Short mmCIF file of C-alpha atoms and ligand atoms in Angstrom, two decimals:
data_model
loop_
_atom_site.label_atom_id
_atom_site.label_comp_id
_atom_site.label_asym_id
_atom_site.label_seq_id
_atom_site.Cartn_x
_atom_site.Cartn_y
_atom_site.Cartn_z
CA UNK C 27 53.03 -15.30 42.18
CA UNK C 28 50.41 -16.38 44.00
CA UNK C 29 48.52 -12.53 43.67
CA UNK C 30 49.16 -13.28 39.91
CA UNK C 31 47.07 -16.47 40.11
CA UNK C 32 44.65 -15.06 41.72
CA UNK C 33 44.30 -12.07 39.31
CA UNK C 34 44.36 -14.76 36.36
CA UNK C 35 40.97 -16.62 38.28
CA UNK C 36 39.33 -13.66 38.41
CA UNK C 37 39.77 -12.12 35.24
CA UNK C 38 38.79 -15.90 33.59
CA UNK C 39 35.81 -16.34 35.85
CA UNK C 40 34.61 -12.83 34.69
CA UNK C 41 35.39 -13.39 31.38
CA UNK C 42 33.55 -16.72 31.87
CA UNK C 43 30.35 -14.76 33.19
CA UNK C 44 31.00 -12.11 30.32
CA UNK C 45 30.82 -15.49 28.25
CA UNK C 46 27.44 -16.87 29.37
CA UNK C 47 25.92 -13.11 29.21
CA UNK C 48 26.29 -13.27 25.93
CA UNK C 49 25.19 -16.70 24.91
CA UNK C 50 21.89 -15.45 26.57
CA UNK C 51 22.23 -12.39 25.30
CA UNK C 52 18.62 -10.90 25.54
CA UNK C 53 19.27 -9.89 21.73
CA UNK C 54 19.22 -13.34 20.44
CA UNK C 55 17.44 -15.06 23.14
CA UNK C 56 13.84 -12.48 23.19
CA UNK C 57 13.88 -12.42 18.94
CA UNK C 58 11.99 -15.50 18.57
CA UNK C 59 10.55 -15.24 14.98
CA UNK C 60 11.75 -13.98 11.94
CA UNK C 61 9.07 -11.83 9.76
CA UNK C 62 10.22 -11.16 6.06
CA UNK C 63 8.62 -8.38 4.54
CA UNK C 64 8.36 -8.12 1.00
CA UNK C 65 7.70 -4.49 -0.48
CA UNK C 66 6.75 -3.99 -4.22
CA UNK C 67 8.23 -0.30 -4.59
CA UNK C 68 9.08 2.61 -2.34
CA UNK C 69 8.93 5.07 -4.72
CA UNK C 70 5.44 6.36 -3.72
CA UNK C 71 4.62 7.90 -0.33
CA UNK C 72 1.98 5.63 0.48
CA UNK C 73 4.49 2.77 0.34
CA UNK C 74 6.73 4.76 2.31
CA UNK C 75 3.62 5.13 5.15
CA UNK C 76 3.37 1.61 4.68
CA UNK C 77 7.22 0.79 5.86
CA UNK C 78 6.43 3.18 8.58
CA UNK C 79 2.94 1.98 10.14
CA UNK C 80 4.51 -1.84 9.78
CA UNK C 81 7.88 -0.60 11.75
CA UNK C 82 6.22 1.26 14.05
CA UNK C 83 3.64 -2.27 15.14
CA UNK C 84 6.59 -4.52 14.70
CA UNK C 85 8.89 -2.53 17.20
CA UNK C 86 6.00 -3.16 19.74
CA UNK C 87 7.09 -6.60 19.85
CA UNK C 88 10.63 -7.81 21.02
CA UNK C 89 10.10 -11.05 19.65
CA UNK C 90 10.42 -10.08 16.21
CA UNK C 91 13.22 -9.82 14.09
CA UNK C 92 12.07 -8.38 11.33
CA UNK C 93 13.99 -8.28 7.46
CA UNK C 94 12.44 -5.52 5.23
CA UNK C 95 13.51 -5.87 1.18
CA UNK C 96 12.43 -3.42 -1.48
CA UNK C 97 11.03 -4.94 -4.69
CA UNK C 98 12.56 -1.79 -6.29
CA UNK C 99 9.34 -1.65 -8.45
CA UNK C 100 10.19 -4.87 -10.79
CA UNK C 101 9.00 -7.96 -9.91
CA UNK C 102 11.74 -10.25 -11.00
CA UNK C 103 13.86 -8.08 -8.07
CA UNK C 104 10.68 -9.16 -5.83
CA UNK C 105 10.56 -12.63 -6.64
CA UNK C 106 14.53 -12.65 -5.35
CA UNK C 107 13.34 -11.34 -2.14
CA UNK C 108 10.66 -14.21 -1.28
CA UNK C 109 13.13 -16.75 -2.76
CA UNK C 110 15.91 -15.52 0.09
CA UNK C 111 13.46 -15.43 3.05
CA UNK C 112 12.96 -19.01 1.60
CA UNK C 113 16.12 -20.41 1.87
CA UNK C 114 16.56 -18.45 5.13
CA UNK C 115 13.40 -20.50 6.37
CA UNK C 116 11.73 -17.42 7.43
CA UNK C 117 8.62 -17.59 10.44
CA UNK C 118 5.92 -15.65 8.32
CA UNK C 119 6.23 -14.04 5.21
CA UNK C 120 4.44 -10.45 4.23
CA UNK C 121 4.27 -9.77 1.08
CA UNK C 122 2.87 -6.91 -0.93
CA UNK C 123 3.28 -7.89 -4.48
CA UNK C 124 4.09 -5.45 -7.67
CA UNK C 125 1.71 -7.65 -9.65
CA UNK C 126 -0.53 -10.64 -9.33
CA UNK C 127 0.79 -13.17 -12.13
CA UNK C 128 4.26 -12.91 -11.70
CA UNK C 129 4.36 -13.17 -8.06
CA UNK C 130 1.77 -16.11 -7.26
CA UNK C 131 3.86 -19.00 -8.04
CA UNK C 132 7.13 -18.27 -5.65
CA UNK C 133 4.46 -17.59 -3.33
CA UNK C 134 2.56 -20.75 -3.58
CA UNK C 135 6.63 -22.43 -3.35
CA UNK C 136 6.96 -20.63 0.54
CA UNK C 137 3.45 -22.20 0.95
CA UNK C 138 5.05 -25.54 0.03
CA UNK C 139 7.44 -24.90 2.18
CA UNK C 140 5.26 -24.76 4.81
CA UNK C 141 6.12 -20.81 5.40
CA UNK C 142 2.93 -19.09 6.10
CA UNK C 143 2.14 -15.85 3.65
CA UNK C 144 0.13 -13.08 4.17
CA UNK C 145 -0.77 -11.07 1.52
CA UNK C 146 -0.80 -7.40 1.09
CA UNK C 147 -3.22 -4.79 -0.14
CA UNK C 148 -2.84 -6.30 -3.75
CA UNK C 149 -3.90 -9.47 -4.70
CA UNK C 150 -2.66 -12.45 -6.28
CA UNK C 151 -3.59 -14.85 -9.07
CA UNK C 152 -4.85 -17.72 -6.78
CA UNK C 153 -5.76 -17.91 -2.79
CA UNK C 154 -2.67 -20.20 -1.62
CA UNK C 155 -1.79 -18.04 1.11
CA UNK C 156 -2.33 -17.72 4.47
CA UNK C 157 -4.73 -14.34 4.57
CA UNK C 158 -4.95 -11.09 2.95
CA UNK C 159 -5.75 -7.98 4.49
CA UNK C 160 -6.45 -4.77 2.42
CA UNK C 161 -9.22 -2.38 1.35
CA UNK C 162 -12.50 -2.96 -0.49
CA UNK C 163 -11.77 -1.77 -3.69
CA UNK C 164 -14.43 -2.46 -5.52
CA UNK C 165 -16.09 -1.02 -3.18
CA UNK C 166 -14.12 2.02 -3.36
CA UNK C 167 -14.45 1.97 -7.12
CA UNK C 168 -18.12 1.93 -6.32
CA UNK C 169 -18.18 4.80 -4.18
CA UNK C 170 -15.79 6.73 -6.43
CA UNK C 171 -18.46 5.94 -9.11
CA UNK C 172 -21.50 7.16 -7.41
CA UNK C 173 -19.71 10.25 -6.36
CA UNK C 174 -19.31 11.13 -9.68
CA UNK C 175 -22.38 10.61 -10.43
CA UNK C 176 -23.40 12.88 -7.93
CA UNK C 177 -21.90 15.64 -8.85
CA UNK C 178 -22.41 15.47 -12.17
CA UNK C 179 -26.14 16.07 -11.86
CA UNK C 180 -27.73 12.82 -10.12
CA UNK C 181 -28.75 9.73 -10.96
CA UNK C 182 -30.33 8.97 -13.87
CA UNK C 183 -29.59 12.03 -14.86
CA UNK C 184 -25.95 12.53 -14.68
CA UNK C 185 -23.81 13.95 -17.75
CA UNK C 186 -20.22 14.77 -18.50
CA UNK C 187 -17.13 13.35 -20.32
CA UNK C 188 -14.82 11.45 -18.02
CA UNK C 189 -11.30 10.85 -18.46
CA UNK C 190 -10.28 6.98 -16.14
CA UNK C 191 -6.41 7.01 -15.48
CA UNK C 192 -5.76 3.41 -14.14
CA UNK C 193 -2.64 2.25 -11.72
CA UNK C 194 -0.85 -0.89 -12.93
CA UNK C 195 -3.13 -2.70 -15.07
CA UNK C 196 -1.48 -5.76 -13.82
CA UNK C 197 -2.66 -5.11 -10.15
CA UNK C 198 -5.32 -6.00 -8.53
CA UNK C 199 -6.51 -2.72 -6.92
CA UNK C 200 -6.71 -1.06 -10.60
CA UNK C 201 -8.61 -3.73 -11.71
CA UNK C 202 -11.29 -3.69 -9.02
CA UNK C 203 -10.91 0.65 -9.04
CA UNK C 204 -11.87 0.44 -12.25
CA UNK C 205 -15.06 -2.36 -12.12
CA UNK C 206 -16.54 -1.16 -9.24
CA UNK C 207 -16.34 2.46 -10.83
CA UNK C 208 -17.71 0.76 -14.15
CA UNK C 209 -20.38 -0.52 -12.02
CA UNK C 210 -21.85 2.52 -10.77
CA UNK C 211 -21.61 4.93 -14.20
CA UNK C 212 -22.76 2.35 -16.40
CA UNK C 213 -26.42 2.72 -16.15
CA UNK C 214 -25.67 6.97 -16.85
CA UNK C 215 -26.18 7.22 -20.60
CA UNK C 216 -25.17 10.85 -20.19
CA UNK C 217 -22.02 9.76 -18.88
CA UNK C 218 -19.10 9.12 -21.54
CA UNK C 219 -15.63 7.34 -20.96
CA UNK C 220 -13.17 9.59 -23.41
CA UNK C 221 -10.28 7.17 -23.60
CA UNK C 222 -9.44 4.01 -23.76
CA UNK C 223 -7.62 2.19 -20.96
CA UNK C 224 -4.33 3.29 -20.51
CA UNK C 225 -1.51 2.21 -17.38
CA UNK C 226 -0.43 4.83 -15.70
CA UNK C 227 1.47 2.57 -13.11
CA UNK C 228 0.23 4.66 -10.24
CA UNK C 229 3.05 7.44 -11.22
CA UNK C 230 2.09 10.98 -10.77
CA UNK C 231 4.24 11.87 -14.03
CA UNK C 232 2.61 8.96 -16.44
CA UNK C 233 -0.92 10.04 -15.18
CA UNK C 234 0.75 14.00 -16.43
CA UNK C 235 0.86 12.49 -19.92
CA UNK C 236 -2.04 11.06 -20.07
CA UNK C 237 -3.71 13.64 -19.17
CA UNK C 238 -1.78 15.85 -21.59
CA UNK C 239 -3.15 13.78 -24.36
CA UNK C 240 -6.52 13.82 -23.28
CA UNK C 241 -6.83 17.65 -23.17
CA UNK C 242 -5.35 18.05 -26.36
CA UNK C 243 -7.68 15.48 -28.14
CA UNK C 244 -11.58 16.62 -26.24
CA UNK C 245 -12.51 19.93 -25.40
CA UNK C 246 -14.85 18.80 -22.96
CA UNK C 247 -13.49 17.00 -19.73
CA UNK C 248 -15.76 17.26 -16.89
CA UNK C 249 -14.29 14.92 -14.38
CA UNK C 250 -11.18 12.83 -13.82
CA UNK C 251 -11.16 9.53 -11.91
CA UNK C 252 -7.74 8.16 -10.93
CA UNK C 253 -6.40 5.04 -9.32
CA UNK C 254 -4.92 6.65 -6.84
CA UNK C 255 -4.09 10.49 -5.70
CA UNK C 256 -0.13 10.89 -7.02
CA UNK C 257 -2.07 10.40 -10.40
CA UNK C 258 -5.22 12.52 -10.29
CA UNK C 259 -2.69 15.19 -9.07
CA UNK C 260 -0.84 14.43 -11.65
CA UNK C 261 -3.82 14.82 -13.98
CA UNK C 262 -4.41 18.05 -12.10
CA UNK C 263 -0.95 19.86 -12.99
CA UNK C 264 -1.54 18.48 -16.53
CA UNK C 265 -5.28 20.91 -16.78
CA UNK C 266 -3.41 23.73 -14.89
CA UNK C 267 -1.08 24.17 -17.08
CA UNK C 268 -3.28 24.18 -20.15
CA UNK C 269 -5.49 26.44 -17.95
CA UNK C 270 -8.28 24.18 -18.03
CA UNK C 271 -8.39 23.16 -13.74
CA UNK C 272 -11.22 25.10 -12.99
CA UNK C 273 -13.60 23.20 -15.48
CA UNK C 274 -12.31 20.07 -14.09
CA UNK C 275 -13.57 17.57 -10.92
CA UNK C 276 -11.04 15.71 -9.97
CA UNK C 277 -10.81 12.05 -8.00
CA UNK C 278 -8.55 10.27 -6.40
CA UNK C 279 -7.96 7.57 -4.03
CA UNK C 280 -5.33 6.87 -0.88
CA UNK C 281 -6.39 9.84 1.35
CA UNK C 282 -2.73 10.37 3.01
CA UNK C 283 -3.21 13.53 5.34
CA UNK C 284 -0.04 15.23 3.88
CA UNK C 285 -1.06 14.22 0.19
CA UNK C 286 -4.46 13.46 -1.03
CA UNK C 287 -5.91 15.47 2.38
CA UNK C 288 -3.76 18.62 1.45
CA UNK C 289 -4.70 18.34 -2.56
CA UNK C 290 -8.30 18.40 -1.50
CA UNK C 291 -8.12 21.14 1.16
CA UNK C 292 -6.38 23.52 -1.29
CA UNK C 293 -9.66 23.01 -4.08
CA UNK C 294 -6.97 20.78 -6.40
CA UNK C 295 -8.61 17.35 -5.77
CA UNK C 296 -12.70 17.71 -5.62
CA UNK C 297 -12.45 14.72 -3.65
CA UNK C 298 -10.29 11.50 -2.51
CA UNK C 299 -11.18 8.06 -1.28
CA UNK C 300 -9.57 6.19 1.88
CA UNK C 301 -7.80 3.48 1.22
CA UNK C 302 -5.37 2.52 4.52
CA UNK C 303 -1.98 0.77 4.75
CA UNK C 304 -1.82 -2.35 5.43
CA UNK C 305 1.28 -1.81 7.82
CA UNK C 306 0.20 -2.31 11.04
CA UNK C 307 -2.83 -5.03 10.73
CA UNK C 308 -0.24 -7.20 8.99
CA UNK C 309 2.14 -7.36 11.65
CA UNK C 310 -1.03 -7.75 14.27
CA UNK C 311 -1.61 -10.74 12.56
CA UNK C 312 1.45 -12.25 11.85
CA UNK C 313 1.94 -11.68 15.33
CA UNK C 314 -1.35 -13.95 16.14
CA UNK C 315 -0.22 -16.47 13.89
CA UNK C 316 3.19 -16.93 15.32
CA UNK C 317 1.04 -17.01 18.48
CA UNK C 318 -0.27 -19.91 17.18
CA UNK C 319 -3.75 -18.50 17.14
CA UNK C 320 -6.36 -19.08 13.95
CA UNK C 321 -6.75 -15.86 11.76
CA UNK C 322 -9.18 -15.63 9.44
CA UNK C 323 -8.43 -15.59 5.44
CA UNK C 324 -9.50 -12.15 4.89
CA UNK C 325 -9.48 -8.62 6.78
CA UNK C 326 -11.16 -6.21 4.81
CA UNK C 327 -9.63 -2.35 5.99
CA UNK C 328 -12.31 0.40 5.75
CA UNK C 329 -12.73 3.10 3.63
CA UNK C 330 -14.32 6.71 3.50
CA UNK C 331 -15.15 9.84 1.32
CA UNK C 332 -12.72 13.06 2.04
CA UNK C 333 -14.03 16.33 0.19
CA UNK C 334 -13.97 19.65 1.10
CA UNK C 335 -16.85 19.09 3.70
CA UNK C 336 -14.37 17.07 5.61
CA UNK C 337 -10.75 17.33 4.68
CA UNK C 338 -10.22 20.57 7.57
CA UNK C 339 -11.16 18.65 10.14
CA UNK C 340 -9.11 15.39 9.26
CA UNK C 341 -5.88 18.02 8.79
CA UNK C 342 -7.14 19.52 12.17
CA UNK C 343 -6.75 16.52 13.94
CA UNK C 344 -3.40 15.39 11.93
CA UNK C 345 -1.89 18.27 13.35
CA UNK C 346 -1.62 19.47 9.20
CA UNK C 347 -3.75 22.95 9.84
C1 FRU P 415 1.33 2.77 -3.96
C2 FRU P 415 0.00 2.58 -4.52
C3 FRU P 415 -1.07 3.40 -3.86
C4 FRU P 415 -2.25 2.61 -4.23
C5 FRU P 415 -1.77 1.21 -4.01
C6 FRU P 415 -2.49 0.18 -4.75
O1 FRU P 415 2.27 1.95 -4.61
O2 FRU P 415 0.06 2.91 -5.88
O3 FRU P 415 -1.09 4.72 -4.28
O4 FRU P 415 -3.39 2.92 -3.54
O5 FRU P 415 -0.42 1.24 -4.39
O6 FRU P 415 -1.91 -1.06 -4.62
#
């Protein structure tokens, strides 16, 4: 009997230790904030670099729990996602919306909320957010501009037919690809825009029709500027197949080692323009935030030219070649 007792005491004073483990379980106890990330689309393998570079920072630090959604490329879907890590009365919000209009005003609501947002790589249709981090890309439009320029005979001298395939019209980043580009060939009289405007939503296959069209209308294409590399690779396929690549320069813009790198190292792309994820900087300064530290509204990423003077070495040192 009194062995029995004493078996009982232990096994409830262990299971009473057991007990208080777990209600400070280092689990619950070290995740202090909750970061909701918000992610327009997966579909392309810069968003999918993206997930990664953000995972990989966010891992760093115990204290985060952090909830990923996919937008699943529609922004109604994204809208969903913000509205449940609002009624789950997220920490910090991240948030890298499909398009600007749709997405500002359940934004603005988490700001009402008082749940901090910081906004990623594109833009949206007012400033009520916390900060937004992403490239230049007007200046990257810029720089895409006077490369063409370049190399199609100088400035103020420059000639050649162009073919523009934009990303989402309704996104930021295609609108400031496309004016800072603007910017640089208007003053080339030589210079001529072949069609007008058309979305190609950042999809390598859209950019494929486009492109289609294009050759079979003009004779003449000299150079191809696209939003971003899935497209002017796109584009690319779209001249091989007619048998028209060699007479073609072709731009892009990302600069993924495995993508955009590659496509210029094998001679497809003539050149590609760096334009980094956001990932990693956005969970550095959520991080500071949550900290309670001051961040400042904007962090502007850097950018950089990748032709065939360069794209070896950047492989090399990817571990790629
Ligand atoms: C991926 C992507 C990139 C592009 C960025 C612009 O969804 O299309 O290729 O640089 O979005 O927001």
């Amino acid at each position: 009997m009194k062995i029995k007792i004493v078996l009982i005491l232990i096994g409830l004073s262990f299971f009473s230790m057991f007990g208080r483990e777990e209600n400070i379980s280092f689990a619950s106890d070290a995740k202090k904030y909750v970061v909701g990330f918000s992610q327009a689309t997966i579909t392309e393998p810069w968003r999918l670099l993206f997930n990664k570079e953000l995972r990989i920072e966010a891992d760093k630090y115990p204290e985060i729990e952090l909830l990923v959604r996919d937008g699943l490329d529609d922004a109604q879907k994204q809208i969903a996602d913000v509205e449940e890590f609002i009624s789950r009365k997220v920490d910090v919000i991240l948030i890298s919306p499909k398009v600007a209009q749709d997405l500002t005003p359940v934004v603005n609501k988490a700001m009402d909320r008082g749940i901090p947002v910081i906004v990623l790589d594109r833009d949206l249709s007012n400033k009520k957010y916390t900060q937004f981090i992403g490239g230049d890309n007007k200046l990257i439009g810029r720089t895409a501009g006077e490369y063409a320029v370049k190399r199609l005979g100088g400035k103020g001298k420059a000639k050649g037919n162009i073919v523009e395939i934009w990303g989402g019209m309704a996104a930021t980043p295609a609108q400031d690809r496309h004016s800072g580009f603007a910017e640089s060939i208007s003053q080339e009289k030589g210079i001529k825009n072949l069609i007008q405007p058309k979305d190609g939503d950042w999809k390598q296959d859209l950019a494929y029709d486009i492109m289609a069209e294009a050759l079979d209308k003009f004779d003449k294409i000299d150079l191809v500027y696209a939003h971003n590399d899935p497209m002017a690779y796109g584009a690319f396929l779209a001249a091989k197949d007619m048998g028209r690549e060699k007479e073609i320069m072709f731009l892009g813009i990302d600069a993924i080692p495995a993508e955009g790198i590659k496509w210029v190292h094998q001679g497809n792309l003539t050149a590609t323009f760096l334009y980094m994820t956001p990932g990693a900087e956005g969970i550095r300064q959520a991080m500071k935030l949550l900290r309670g530290e001051k961040i400042a509204p904007n962090v502007v990423l850097p950018t950089m030219i990748i032709d065939s003077t360069n794209a070896a070495e950047i492989l090399k040192k990817n571990g790629l070649l």
